[in-house]
CSV table of C-alpha atoms and ligand atoms in Angstrom, one decimal:
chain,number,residue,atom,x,y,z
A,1,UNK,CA,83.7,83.3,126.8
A,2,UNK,CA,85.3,86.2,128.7
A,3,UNK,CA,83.3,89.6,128.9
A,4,UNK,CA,85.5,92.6,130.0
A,5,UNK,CA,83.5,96.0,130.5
A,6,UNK,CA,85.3,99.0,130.4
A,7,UNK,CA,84.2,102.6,131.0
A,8,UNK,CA,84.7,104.2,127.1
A,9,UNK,CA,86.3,103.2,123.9
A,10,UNK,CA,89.7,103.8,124.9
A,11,UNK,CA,90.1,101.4,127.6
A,12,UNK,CA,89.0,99.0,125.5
A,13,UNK,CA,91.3,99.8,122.4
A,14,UNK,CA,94.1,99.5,125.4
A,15,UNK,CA,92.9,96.1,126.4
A,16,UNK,CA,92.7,95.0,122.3
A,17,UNK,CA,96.2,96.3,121.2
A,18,UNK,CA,97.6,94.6,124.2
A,19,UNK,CA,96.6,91.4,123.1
A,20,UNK,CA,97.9,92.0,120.1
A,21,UNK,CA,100.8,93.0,121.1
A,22,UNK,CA,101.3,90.3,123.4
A,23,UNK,CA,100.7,88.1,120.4
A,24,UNK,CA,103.0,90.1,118.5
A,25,UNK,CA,106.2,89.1,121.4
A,26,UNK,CA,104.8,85.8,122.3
A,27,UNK,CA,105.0,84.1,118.8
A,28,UNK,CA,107.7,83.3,116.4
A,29,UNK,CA,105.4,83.9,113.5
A,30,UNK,CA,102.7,85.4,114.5
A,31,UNK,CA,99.3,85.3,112.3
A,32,UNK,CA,97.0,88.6,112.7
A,33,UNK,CA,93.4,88.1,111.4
A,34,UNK,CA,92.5,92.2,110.8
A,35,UNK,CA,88.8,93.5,110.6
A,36,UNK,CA,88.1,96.8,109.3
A,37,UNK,CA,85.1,99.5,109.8
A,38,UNK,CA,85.0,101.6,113.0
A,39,UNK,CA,85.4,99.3,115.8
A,40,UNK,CA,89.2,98.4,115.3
A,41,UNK,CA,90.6,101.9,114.5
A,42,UNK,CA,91.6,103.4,118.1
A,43,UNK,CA,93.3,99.9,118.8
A,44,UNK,CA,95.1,100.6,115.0
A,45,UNK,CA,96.3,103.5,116.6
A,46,UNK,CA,97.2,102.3,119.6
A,47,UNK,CA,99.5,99.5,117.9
A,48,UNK,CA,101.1,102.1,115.0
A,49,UNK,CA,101.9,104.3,118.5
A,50,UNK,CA,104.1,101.2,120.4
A,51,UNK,CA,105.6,100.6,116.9
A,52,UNK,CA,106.7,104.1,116.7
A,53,UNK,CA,108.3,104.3,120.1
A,54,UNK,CA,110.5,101.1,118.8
A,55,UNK,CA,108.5,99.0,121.6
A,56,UNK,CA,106.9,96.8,119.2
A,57,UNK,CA,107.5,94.7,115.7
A,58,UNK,CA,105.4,93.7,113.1
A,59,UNK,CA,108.6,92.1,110.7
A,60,UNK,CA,108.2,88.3,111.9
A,61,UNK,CA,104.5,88.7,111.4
A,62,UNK,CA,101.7,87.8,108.6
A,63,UNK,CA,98.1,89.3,108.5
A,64,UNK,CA,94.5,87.6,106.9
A,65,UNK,CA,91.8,90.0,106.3
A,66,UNK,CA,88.5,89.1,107.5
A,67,UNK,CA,86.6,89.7,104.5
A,68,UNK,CA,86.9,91.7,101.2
A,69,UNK,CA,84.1,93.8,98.8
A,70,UNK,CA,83.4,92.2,95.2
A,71,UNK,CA,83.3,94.4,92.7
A,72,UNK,CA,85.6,97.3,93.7
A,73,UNK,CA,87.6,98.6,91.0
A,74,UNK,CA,91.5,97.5,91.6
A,75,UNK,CA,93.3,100.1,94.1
A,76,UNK,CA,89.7,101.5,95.4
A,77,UNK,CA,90.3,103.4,98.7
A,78,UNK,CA,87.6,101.7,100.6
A,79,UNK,CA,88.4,98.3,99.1
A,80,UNK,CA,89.7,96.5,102.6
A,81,UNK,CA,93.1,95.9,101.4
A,82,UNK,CA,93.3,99.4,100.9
A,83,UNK,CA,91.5,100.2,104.3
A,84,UNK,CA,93.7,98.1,106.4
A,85,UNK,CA,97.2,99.2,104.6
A,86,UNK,CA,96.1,102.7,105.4
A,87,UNK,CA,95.4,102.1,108.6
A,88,UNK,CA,98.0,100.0,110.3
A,89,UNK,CA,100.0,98.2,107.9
A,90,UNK,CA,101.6,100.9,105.9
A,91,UNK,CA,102.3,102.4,109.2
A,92,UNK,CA,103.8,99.9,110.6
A,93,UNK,CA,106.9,97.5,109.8
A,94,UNK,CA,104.7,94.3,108.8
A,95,UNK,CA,105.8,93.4,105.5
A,96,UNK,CA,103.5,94.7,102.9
A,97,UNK,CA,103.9,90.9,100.9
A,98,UNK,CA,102.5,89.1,104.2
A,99,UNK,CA,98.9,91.2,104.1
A,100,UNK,CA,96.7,88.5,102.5
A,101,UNK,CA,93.3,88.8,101.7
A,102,UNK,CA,90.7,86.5,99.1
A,103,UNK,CA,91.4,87.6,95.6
A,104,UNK,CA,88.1,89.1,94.8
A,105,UNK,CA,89.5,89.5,91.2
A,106,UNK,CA,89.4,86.0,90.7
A,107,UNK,CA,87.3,84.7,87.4
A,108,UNK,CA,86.5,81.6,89.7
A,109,UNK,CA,85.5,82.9,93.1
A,110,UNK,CA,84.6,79.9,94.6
A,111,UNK,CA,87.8,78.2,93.9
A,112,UNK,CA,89.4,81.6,95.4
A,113,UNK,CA,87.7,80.4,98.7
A,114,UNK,CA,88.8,77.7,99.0
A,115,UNK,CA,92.2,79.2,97.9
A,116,UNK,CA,91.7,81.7,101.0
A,117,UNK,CA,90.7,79.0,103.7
A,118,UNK,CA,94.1,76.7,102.4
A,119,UNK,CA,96.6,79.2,102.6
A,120,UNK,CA,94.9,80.0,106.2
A,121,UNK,CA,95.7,76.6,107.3
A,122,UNK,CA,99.4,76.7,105.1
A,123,UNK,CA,100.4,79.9,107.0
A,124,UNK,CA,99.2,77.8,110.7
A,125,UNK,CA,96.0,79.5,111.4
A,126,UNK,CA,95.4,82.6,112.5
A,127,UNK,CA,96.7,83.2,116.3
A,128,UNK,CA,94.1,86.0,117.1
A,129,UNK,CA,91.5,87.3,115.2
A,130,UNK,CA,90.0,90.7,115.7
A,131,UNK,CA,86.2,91.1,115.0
A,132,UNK,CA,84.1,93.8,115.3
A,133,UNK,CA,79.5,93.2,115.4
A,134,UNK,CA,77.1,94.8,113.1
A,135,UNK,CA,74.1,95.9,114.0
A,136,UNK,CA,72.4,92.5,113.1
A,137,UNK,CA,74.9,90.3,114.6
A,138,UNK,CA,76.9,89.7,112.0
A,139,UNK,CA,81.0,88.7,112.1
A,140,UNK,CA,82.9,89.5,109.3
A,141,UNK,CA,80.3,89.8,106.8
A,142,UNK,CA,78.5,86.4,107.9
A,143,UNK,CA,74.8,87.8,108.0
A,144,UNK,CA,71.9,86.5,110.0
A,145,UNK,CA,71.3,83.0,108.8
A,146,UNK,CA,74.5,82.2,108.0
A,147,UNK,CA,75.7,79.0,108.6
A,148,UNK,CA,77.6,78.2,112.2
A,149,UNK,CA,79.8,76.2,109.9
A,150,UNK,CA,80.4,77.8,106.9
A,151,UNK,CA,83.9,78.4,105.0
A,152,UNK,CA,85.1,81.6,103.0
A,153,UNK,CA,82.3,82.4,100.8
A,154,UNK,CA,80.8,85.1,98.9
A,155,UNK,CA,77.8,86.4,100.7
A,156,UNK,CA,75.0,89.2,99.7
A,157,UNK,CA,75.4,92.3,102.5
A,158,UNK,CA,71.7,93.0,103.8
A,159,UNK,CA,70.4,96.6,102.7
A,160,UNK,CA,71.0,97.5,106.2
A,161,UNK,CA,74.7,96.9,106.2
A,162,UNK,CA,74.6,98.4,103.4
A,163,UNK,CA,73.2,101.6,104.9
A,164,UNK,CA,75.2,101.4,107.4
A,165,UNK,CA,78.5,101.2,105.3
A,166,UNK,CA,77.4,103.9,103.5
A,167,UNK,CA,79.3,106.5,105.4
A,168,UNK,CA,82.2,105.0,103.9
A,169,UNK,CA,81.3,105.7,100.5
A,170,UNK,CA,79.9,109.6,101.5
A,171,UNK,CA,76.8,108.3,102.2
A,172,UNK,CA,75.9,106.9,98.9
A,173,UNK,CA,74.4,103.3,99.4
A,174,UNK,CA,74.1,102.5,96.0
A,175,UNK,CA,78.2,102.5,95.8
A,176,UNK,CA,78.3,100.2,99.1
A,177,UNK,CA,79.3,96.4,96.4
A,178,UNK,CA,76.2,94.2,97.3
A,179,UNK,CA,78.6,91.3,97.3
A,180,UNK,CA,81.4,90.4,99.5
A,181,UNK,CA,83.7,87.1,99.8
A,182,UNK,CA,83.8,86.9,104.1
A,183,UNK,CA,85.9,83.8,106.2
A,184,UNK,CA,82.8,81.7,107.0
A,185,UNK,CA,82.0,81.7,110.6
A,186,UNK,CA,83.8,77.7,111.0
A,187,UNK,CA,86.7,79.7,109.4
A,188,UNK,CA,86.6,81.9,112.1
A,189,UNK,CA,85.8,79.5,114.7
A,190,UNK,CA,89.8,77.8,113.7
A,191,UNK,CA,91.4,81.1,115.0
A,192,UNK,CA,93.2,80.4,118.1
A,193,UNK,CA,91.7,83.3,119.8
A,194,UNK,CA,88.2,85.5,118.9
A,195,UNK,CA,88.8,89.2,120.3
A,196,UNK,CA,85.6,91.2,119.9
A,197,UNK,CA,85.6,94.4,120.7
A,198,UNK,CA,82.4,96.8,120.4
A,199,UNK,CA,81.7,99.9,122.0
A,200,UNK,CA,78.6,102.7,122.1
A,201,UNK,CA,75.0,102.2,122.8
A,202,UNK,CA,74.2,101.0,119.0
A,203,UNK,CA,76.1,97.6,120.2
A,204,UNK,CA,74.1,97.2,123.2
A,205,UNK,CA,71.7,94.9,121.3
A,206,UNK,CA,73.9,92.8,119.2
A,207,UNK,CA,76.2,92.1,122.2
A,208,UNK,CA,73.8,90.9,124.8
A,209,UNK,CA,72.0,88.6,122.0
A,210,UNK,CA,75.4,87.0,120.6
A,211,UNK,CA,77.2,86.9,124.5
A,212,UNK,CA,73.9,85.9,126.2
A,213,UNK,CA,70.9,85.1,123.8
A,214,UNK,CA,70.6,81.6,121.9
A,215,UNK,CA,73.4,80.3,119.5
A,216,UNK,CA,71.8,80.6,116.2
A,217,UNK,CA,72.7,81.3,112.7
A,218,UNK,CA,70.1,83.9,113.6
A,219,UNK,CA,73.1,86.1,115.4
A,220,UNK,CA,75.9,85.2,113.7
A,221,UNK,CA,78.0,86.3,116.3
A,222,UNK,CA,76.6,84.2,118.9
A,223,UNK,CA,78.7,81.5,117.6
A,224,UNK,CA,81.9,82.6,119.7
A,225,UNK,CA,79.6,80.7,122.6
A,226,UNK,CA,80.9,77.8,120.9
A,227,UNK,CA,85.1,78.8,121.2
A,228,UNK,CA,87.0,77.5,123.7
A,229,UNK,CA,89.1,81.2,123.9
A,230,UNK,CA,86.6,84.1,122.8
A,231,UNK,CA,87.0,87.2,124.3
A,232,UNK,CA,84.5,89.9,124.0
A,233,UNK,CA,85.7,93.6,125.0
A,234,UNK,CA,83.0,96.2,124.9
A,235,UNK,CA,82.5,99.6,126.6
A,236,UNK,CA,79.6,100.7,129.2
A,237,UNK,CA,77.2,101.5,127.1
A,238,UNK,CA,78.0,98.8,124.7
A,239,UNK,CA,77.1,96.6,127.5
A,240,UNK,CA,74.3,98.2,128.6
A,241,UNK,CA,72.0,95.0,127.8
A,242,UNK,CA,74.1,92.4,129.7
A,243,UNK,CA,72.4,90.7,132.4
A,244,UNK,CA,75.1,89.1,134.1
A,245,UNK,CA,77.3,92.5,133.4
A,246,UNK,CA,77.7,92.7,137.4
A,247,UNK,CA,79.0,89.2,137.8
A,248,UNK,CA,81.7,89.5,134.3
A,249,UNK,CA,83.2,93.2,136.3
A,250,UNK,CA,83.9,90.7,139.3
A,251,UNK,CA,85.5,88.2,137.4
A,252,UNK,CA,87.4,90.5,135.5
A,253,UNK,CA,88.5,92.6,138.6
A,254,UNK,CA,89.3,89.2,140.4
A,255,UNK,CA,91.2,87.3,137.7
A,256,UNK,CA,94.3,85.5,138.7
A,257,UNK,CA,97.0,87.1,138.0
A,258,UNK,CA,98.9,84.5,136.1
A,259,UNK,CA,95.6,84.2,133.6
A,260,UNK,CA,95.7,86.3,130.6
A,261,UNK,CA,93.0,87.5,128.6
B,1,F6R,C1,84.7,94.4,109.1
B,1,F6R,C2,83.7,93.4,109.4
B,1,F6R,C3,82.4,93.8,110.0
B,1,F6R,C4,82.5,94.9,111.0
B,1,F6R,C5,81.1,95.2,111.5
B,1,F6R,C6,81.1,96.4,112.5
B,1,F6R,O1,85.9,93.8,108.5
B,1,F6R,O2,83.9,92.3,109.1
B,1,F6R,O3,81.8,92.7,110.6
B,1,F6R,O4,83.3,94.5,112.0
B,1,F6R,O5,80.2,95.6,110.5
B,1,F6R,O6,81.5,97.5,111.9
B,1,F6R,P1,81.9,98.8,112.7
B,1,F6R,O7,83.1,98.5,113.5
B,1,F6R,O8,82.2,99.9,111.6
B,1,F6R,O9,80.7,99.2,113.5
């Protein structure tokens, strides 16, 4: 796992939307996988900003949400399909056809999993997948004792996601869906490349238990330990609980310069 620590939140949406990007020129059919909440929004921006100065294409591209609400009535704002067509795909030129997500509307969910994980692997897999931590650890909406293998699934949100989603919905938790359909985290684990990024001081304890506490289903996220290419980009304070933080800043500053994140 590679740790980059950068001074605030827009260094690190640089460092995110230039792997993206150089995903984006790199790859004859490049697969996005696209998280929503907070975390990716500033490297959104970042990407909708190249594509606006004609430096950068979406069209050869395809994007896999991360996870979806159940529940949500059709065309719901904060739905994730919604979320992520508002902010980056309808903004940019990635064709609106190529955004796929699990069908949530589905009379039989679980066969719309496995559905979801297929046309993952029919598409090629996903070339780099974009996740951001909750609170708890989870990734995507795999909460604590999850399984370090499990496959698109619906899951139950704890009632402190919930909470904590709530400022989505204008504060109302009871509107935040209890249910969710989430890749599984050995769904995840098939992505070609894990980019995390996380920044302020209410990461600072998620990060150091998934980057350098035990793998266990009890941090969901410290299941990137187990990917060969996981790259974790958080901001100061973000990493303010890292106890090899000194010796990550070395590597980092010290990389060759053929290596890429
Ligand atoms: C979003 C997702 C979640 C969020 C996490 C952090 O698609 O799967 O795991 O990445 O809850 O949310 P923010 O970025 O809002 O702090």
């Amino acid at each position: 796992m590679e740790v980059v620590i950068v001074p605030d939140a827009d260094a690190a949406a640089e460092i995110v939307a230039g792997v993206i990007a150089g995903v984006l020129h790199a790859r004859p059919a490049p697969v996005l996988g696209l998280a929503t909440g907070s975390s990716p929004l500033a490297s959104y921006r970042r990407l909708i900003a190249a594509h606006g100065r004609g430096e950068l294409s979406f069209a050869r591209a395809s994007a896999v949400l991360l996870d979806e609400y159940v529940g949500l009535p059709p065309g719901h704002p904060e739905a994730y399909r919604a979320f992520i067509c508002r902010e980056l795909v309808d903004r940019v030129d990635l064709p609106r056809e190529r955004l796929f997500g699990p069908d949530v509307l589905a009379a039989d969910l679980a066969d719309a999993c496995r559905r979801y994980d297929e046309l993952i692997g029919d598409l090629g897999g996903v070339d780099v997948q974009l996740l951001g931590i909750g609170a708890d650890g989870h990734v995507g909406f795999n909460e604590p004792g999850s399984s370090l293998a499990s496959r698109t699934r619906i899951k139950t949100l704890t009632r402190a996601t919930r909470a904590d989603n709530a400022r989505f919905f204008e504060n109302h938790e009871r509107e935040v869906p209890r249910h969710v359909v989430t890749q599984g985290l050995g769904t995840i684990l098939e992505a070609r490349h894990l980019l995390l990024v996380a920044c302020g001081a209410a990461k600072a304890e998620p990060i150091a238990r998934a980057v350098e506490g035990p793998l266990t289903a009890m941090c969901p996220a410290s299941v990137l330990q187990l990917h060969a290419h996981a790259t974790v980009v958080v901001d100061e304070p973000a990493a303010a609980g890292l106890k090899l933080a000194d010796y990550y800043c070395e590597a980092y500053a010290n990389k060759p310069r053929w290596q890429q994140l």
